[in-house]
Amino acid sequence: MKNIIIFGAPGSGKGTYSDEIVKRYNMGHISTGDVLRAEIKGNTELGKIAKGYIDNGQLIPDELMIDILAKTYDSMPAGQGVIFDGFPRTIPQAEALKKMLAERKHEMGLMIELIVDEETLLARLLNRAKEQGRADDNEVTIKKRFEVYHNQTAPLAEWFEKEGIRNTFTWKGSKDVMLGEIFAFLDKQ
Ligand code: AP5
Ligand code: MG
């Protein structure tokens, strides 16, 4: 499978659908949020820096994030295709991803955009807070994450549009329907 960039607001299902796509197409998966949370758990220098941003719902600085992404990408098995989940989130990150892949003679592949209404997003994240206790799943931080998404990340959808790789999927109330639409699209690639 080609590389896939999965793009959407907090709680839109980037991680959930990535897991399903990985199983069906046997791909690699990079969730930058998971990478950062592992660093926090390990109490590394990077983890200490990242914690301050994540707990406040803010983005980690681009230079740091781009460096982490390139190192993680190079550690993945070659030739399988990778899902980028949570990266890029800013225009500089998108430009850096394009350059990083071009340097390796790889392609960005496809972008999958998940559109979900904010009421549903909030309900999902508050529910996950009860089940998993993720530090940034409290109402105050969730609202900040939505704001950061709207201001810094959502405008990036246009960047993908210009690259000609934007594919949008809109939540209509059923996970099976959403997944079916995504699989039907990916099966044709
Ligand atoms: P990250 O971990 O990427 O968090 P996020 O973008 O806020 O998204 P989530 O992981 O909360 O949601 P998701 O879209 O994966 O949805 P999920 O499948 O879990 O980033 C965290 C932080 O790290 C950022 O705030 C930032 O500080 C930092 N960071 C990360 N990347 C960065 C970058 N590139 N640059 C700078 N900083 C960066 O679904 C949510 C829940 O809904 C789950 O519990 C799921 O089970 C449930 N659910 C219920 N019904 C459905 C359904 N029908 N479909 C999907 N999920 C459903
Ligand atoms: Mg996630």
GROMACS .gro file of C-alpha atoms and ligand atoms in nm:
model
  247
    1MET     CA    1   0.000   0.000   0.000
    2LYS     CA    2   0.106   0.361  -0.057
    3ASN     CA    3   0.185   0.581   0.240
    4ILE     CA    4  -0.127   0.723   0.407
    5ILE     CA    5  -0.164   1.044   0.605
    6ILE     CA    6  -0.466   1.022   0.836
    7PHE     CA    7  -0.590   1.365   0.927
    8GLY     CA    8  -0.862   1.495   1.158
    9ALA     CA    9  -0.959   1.663   1.483
   10PRO     CA   10  -0.889   1.515   1.827
   11GLY     CA   11  -1.117   1.214   1.867
   12SER     CA   12  -1.201   1.188   1.497
   13GLY     CA   13  -1.075   0.828   1.491
   14LYS     CA   14  -0.722   0.862   1.350
   15GLY     CA   15  -0.589   0.593   1.585
   16THR     CA   16  -0.898   0.372   1.563
   17TYR     CA   17  -0.909   0.360   1.181
   18SER     CA   18  -0.530   0.335   1.157
   19ASP     CA   19  -0.543   0.010   1.357
   20GLU     CA   20  -0.801  -0.132   1.114
   21ILE     CA   21  -0.607  -0.017   0.805
   22VAL     CA   22  -0.283  -0.164   0.943
   23LYS     CA   23  -0.452  -0.502   0.990
   24ARG     CA   24  -0.611  -0.510   0.644
   25TYR     CA   25  -0.314  -0.385   0.439
   26ASN     CA   26  -0.023  -0.491   0.662
   27MET     CA   27   0.131  -0.146   0.693
   28GLY     CA   28   0.352   0.039   0.938
   29HIS     CA   29   0.190   0.294   1.175
   30ILE     CA   30   0.344   0.607   1.324
   31SER     CA   31   0.127   0.791   1.576
   32THR     CA   32   0.328   1.093   1.687
   33GLY     CA   33   0.102   1.123   1.994
   34ASP     CA   34   0.186   0.763   2.093
   35VAL     CA   35   0.559   0.825   2.033
   36LEU     CA   36   0.547   1.128   2.263
   37ARG     CA   37   0.341   0.950   2.530
   38ALA     CA   38   0.598   0.664   2.532
   39GLU     CA   39   0.875   0.922   2.588
   40ILE     CA   40   0.677   1.074   2.876
   41LYS     CA   41   0.625   0.731   3.030
   42GLY     CA   42   0.998   0.660   3.000
   43ASN     CA   43   1.072   0.997   3.165
   44THR     CA   44   1.324   1.083   2.890
   45GLU     CA   45   1.450   1.437   2.821
   46LEU     CA   46   1.219   1.454   2.519
   47GLY     CA   47   0.932   1.326   2.733
   48LYS     CA   48   0.987   1.601   2.990
   49ILE     CA   49   0.973   1.867   2.717
   50ALA     CA   50   0.671   1.709   2.546
   51LYS     CA   51   0.467   1.678   2.866
   52GLY     CA   52   0.445   2.054   2.913
   53TYR     CA   53   0.293   2.099   2.568
   54ILE     CA   54   0.064   1.794   2.567
   55ASP     CA   55  -0.086   1.867   2.910
   56ASN     CA   56  -0.179   2.212   2.784
   57GLY     CA   57  -0.319   2.090   2.454
   58GLN     CA   58  -0.047   2.276   2.260
   59LEU     CA   59   0.168   2.148   1.973
   60ILE     CA   60   0.528   2.043   2.026
   61PRO     CA   61   0.761   2.282   1.832
   62ASP     CA   62   0.798   2.191   1.464
   63GLU     CA   63   1.179   2.143   1.459
   64LEU     CA   64   1.162   1.891   1.741
   65MET     CA   65   0.865   1.708   1.592
   66ILE     CA   66   1.016   1.688   1.241
   67ASP     CA   67   1.333   1.536   1.381
   68ILE     CA   68   1.138   1.274   1.581
   69LEU     CA   69   0.927   1.188   1.278
   70ALA     CA   70   1.225   1.131   1.047
   71LYS     CA   71   1.398   0.907   1.305
   72THR     CA   72   1.080   0.706   1.361
   73TYR     CA   73   1.018   0.670   0.987
   74ASP     CA   74   1.371   0.542   0.928
   75SER     CA   75   1.324   0.278   1.197
   76MET     CA   76   1.020   0.127   1.021
   77PRO     CA   77   1.046  -0.184   0.799
   78ALA     CA   78   1.101  -0.069   0.439
   79GLY     CA   79   0.862  -0.118   0.149
   80GLN     CA   80   0.535  -0.172   0.340
   81GLY     CA   81   0.383   0.173   0.335
   82VAL     CA   82   0.332   0.373   0.653
   83ILE     CA   83   0.030   0.547   0.806
   84PHE     CA   84   0.115   0.888   0.947
   85ASP     CA   85  -0.131   0.948   1.233
   86GLY     CA   86  -0.115   1.296   1.387
   87PHE     CA   87   0.156   1.424   1.155
   88PRO     CA   88   0.175   1.669   0.986
   89ARG     CA   89  -0.018   1.925   1.193
   90THR     CA   90   0.128   2.249   1.054
   91ILE     CA   91   0.238   2.371   0.709
   92PRO     CA   92   0.611   2.352   0.803
   93GLN     CA   93   0.559   1.991   0.915
   94ALA     CA   94   0.383   1.910   0.586
   95GLU     CA   95   0.662   2.069   0.381
   96ALA     CA   96   0.921   1.881   0.588
   97LEU     CA   97   0.739   1.550   0.538
   98LYS     CA   98   0.727   1.601   0.164
   99LYS     CA   99   1.099   1.683   0.155
  100MET     CA  100   1.195   1.396   0.386
  101LEU     CA  101   1.010   1.145   0.168
  102ALA     CA  102   1.143   1.292  -0.158
  103GLU     CA  103   1.499   1.261  -0.025
  104ARG     CA  104   1.430   0.890   0.022
  105LYS     CA  105   1.259   0.865  -0.320
  106HIS     CA  106   0.931   0.781  -0.146
  107GLU     CA  107   0.593   0.942  -0.202
  108MET     CA  108   0.342   1.101   0.035
  109GLY     CA  109   0.074   0.873  -0.107
  110LEU     CA  110  -0.281   0.950   0.009
  111MET     CA  111  -0.435   1.179   0.265
  112ILE     CA  112  -0.751   1.062   0.443
  113GLU     CA  113  -0.944   1.338   0.616
  114LEU     CA  114  -1.197   1.246   0.885
  115ILE     CA  115  -1.478   1.496   0.942
  116VAL     CA  116  -1.677   1.453   1.264
  117ASP     CA  117  -1.903   1.705   1.441
  118GLU     CA  118  -1.765   1.856   1.761
  119GLU     CA  119  -2.039   1.723   1.990
  120THR     CA  120  -1.950   1.365   1.890
  121LEU     CA  121  -1.576   1.436   1.929
  122LEU     CA  122  -1.624   1.569   2.282
  123ALA     CA  123  -1.843   1.275   2.385
  124ARG     CA  124  -1.587   1.024   2.253
  125LEU     CA  125  -1.295   1.189   2.432
  126LEU     CA  126  -1.481   1.222   2.763
  127ASN     CA  127  -1.573   0.858   2.735
  128ARG     CA  128  -1.211   0.763   2.664
  129ALA     CA  129  -1.110   0.965   2.972
  130LYS     CA  130  -1.315   0.727   3.185
  131GLU     CA  131  -1.173   0.417   3.016
  132GLN     CA  132  -0.806   0.510   2.967
  133GLY     CA  133  -0.734   0.822   3.172
  134ARG     CA  134  -0.520   0.997   2.908
  135ALA     CA  135  -0.377   1.311   3.072
  136ASP     CA  136  -0.505   1.544   2.799
  137ASP     CA  137  -0.861   1.401   2.795
  138ASN     CA  138  -1.017   1.649   3.038
  139GLU     CA  139  -1.271   1.905   2.926
  140VAL     CA  140  -1.041   2.210   2.960
  141THR     CA  141  -0.754   2.052   2.763
  142ILE     CA  142  -0.990   1.899   2.504
  143LYS     CA  143  -1.130   2.247   2.430
  144LYS     CA  144  -0.774   2.379   2.384
  145ARG     CA  145  -0.692   2.088   2.154
  146PHE     CA  146  -1.000   2.171   1.942
  147GLU     CA  147  -0.891   2.536   1.925
  148VAL     CA  148  -0.534   2.446   1.825
  149TYR     CA  149  -0.675   2.207   1.565
  150HIS     CA  150  -0.898   2.477   1.413
  151ASN     CA  151  -0.630   2.746   1.411
  152GLN     CA  152  -0.313   2.556   1.325
  153THR     CA  153  -0.401   2.221   1.171
  154ALA     CA  154  -0.735   2.238   0.986
  155PRO     CA  155  -0.601   2.496   0.733
  156LEU     CA  156  -0.356   2.228   0.623
  157ALA     CA  157  -0.640   2.042   0.449
  158GLU     CA  158  -0.611   2.301   0.169
  159TRP     CA  159  -0.240   2.225   0.138
  160PHE     CA  160  -0.327   1.859   0.071
  161GLU     CA  161  -0.596   1.968  -0.172
  162LYS     CA  162  -0.331   2.155  -0.373
  163GLU     CA  163  -0.108   1.847  -0.363
  164GLY     CA  164  -0.401   1.659  -0.517
  165ILE     CA  165  -0.410   1.387  -0.249
  166ARG     CA  166  -0.697   1.499  -0.020
  167ASN     CA  167  -0.977   1.245   0.032
  168THR     CA  168  -1.253   1.338   0.275
  169PHE     CA  169  -1.476   1.098   0.473
  170THR     CA  170  -1.761   1.240   0.680
  171TRP     CA  171  -1.906   1.077   0.992
  172LYS     CA  172  -2.269   0.975   0.940
  173GLY     CA  173  -2.329   0.797   1.269
  174SER     CA  174  -2.191   0.448   1.205
  175LYS     CA  175  -1.836   0.324   1.247
  176ASP     CA  176  -1.899   0.029   1.012
  177VAL     CA  177  -2.023   0.263   0.738
  178MET     CA  178  -1.721   0.494   0.780
  179LEU     CA  179  -1.477   0.204   0.777
  180GLY     CA  180  -1.654   0.048   0.477
  181GLU     CA  181  -1.616   0.370   0.280
  182ILE     CA  182  -1.247   0.400   0.371
  183PHE     CA  183  -1.175   0.037   0.279
  184ALA     CA  184  -1.369   0.065  -0.050
  185PHE     CA  185  -1.153   0.365  -0.139
  186LEU     CA  186  -0.824   0.205  -0.032
  187ASP     CA  187  -0.903  -0.125  -0.209
  188LYS     CA  188  -0.904   0.067  -0.538
  189GLN     CA  189  -0.554   0.212  -0.482
  190AP5     P1  190  -0.257   1.281   1.942
  190AP5     O1  191  -0.226   1.164   2.027
  190AP5     O2  192  -0.239   1.272   1.798
  190AP5     O3  193  -0.405   1.329   1.981
  190AP5     P2  194  -0.522   1.398   1.900
  190AP5     O4  195  -0.490   1.452   1.767
  190AP5     O5  196  -0.582   1.491   1.998
  190AP5     O6  197  -0.616   1.280   1.866
  190AP5     P3  198  -0.662   1.160   1.955
  190AP5     O7  199  -0.554   1.058   1.963
  190AP5     O8  200  -0.720   1.210   2.083
  190AP5     O9  201  -0.784   1.109   1.869
  190AP5     P4  202  -0.786   1.017   1.739
  190AP5    O10  203  -0.822   1.099   1.621
  190AP5    O11  204  -0.666   0.928   1.730
  190AP5    O12  205  -0.913   0.934   1.774
  190AP5     P5  206  -0.926   0.788   1.838
  190AP5    O13  207  -0.916   0.684   1.732
  190AP5    O14  208  -0.838   0.773   1.956
  190AP5    O15  209  -0.171   1.407   1.996
  190AP5     C1  210  -0.167   1.437   2.134
  190AP5     C2  211  -0.079   1.558   2.158
  190AP5    O16  212   0.055   1.528   2.118
  190AP5     C3  213  -0.114   1.685   2.080
  190AP5    O17  214  -0.213   1.761   2.145
  190AP5     C4  215   0.023   1.756   2.076
  190AP5    O18  216   0.049   1.817   2.200
  190AP5     C5  217   0.120   1.640   2.059
  190AP5     N1  218   0.148   1.610   1.917
  190AP5     C6  219   0.119   1.495   1.850
  190AP5     N2  220   0.156   1.502   1.722
  190AP5     C7  221   0.211   1.626   1.706
  190AP5     C8  222   0.264   1.695   1.594
  190AP5     N3  223   0.270   1.639   1.472
  190AP5     N4  224   0.310   1.822   1.614
  190AP5     C9  225   0.306   1.880   1.735
  190AP5     N5  226   0.254   1.821   1.844
  190AP5    C10  227   0.206   1.694   1.830
  190AP5    O19  228  -1.078   0.794   1.883
  190AP5    C11  229  -1.115   0.866   1.998
  190AP5    C12  230  -1.203   0.782   2.086
  190AP5    O20  231  -1.329   0.765   2.024
  190AP5    C13  232  -1.150   0.641   2.113
  190AP5    O21  233  -1.170   0.611   2.249
  190AP5    C14  234  -1.237   0.554   2.021
  190AP5    O22  235  -1.250   0.425   2.071
  190AP5    C15  236  -1.368   0.630   2.028
  190AP5     N6  237  -1.467   0.606   1.923
  190AP5    C16  238  -1.598   0.586   1.950
  190AP5     N7  239  -1.667   0.569   1.838
  190AP5    C17  240  -1.579   0.581   1.737
  190AP5    C18  241  -1.594   0.574   1.597
  190AP5     N8  242  -1.710   0.549   1.542
  190AP5     N9  243  -1.485   0.593   1.520
  190AP5    C19  244  -1.365   0.617   1.579
  190AP5    N10  245  -1.345   0.623   1.711
  190AP5    C20  246  -1.451   0.606   1.791
  191MG      MG  247  -0.485   0.914   1.838
   0.00000   0.00000   0.00000
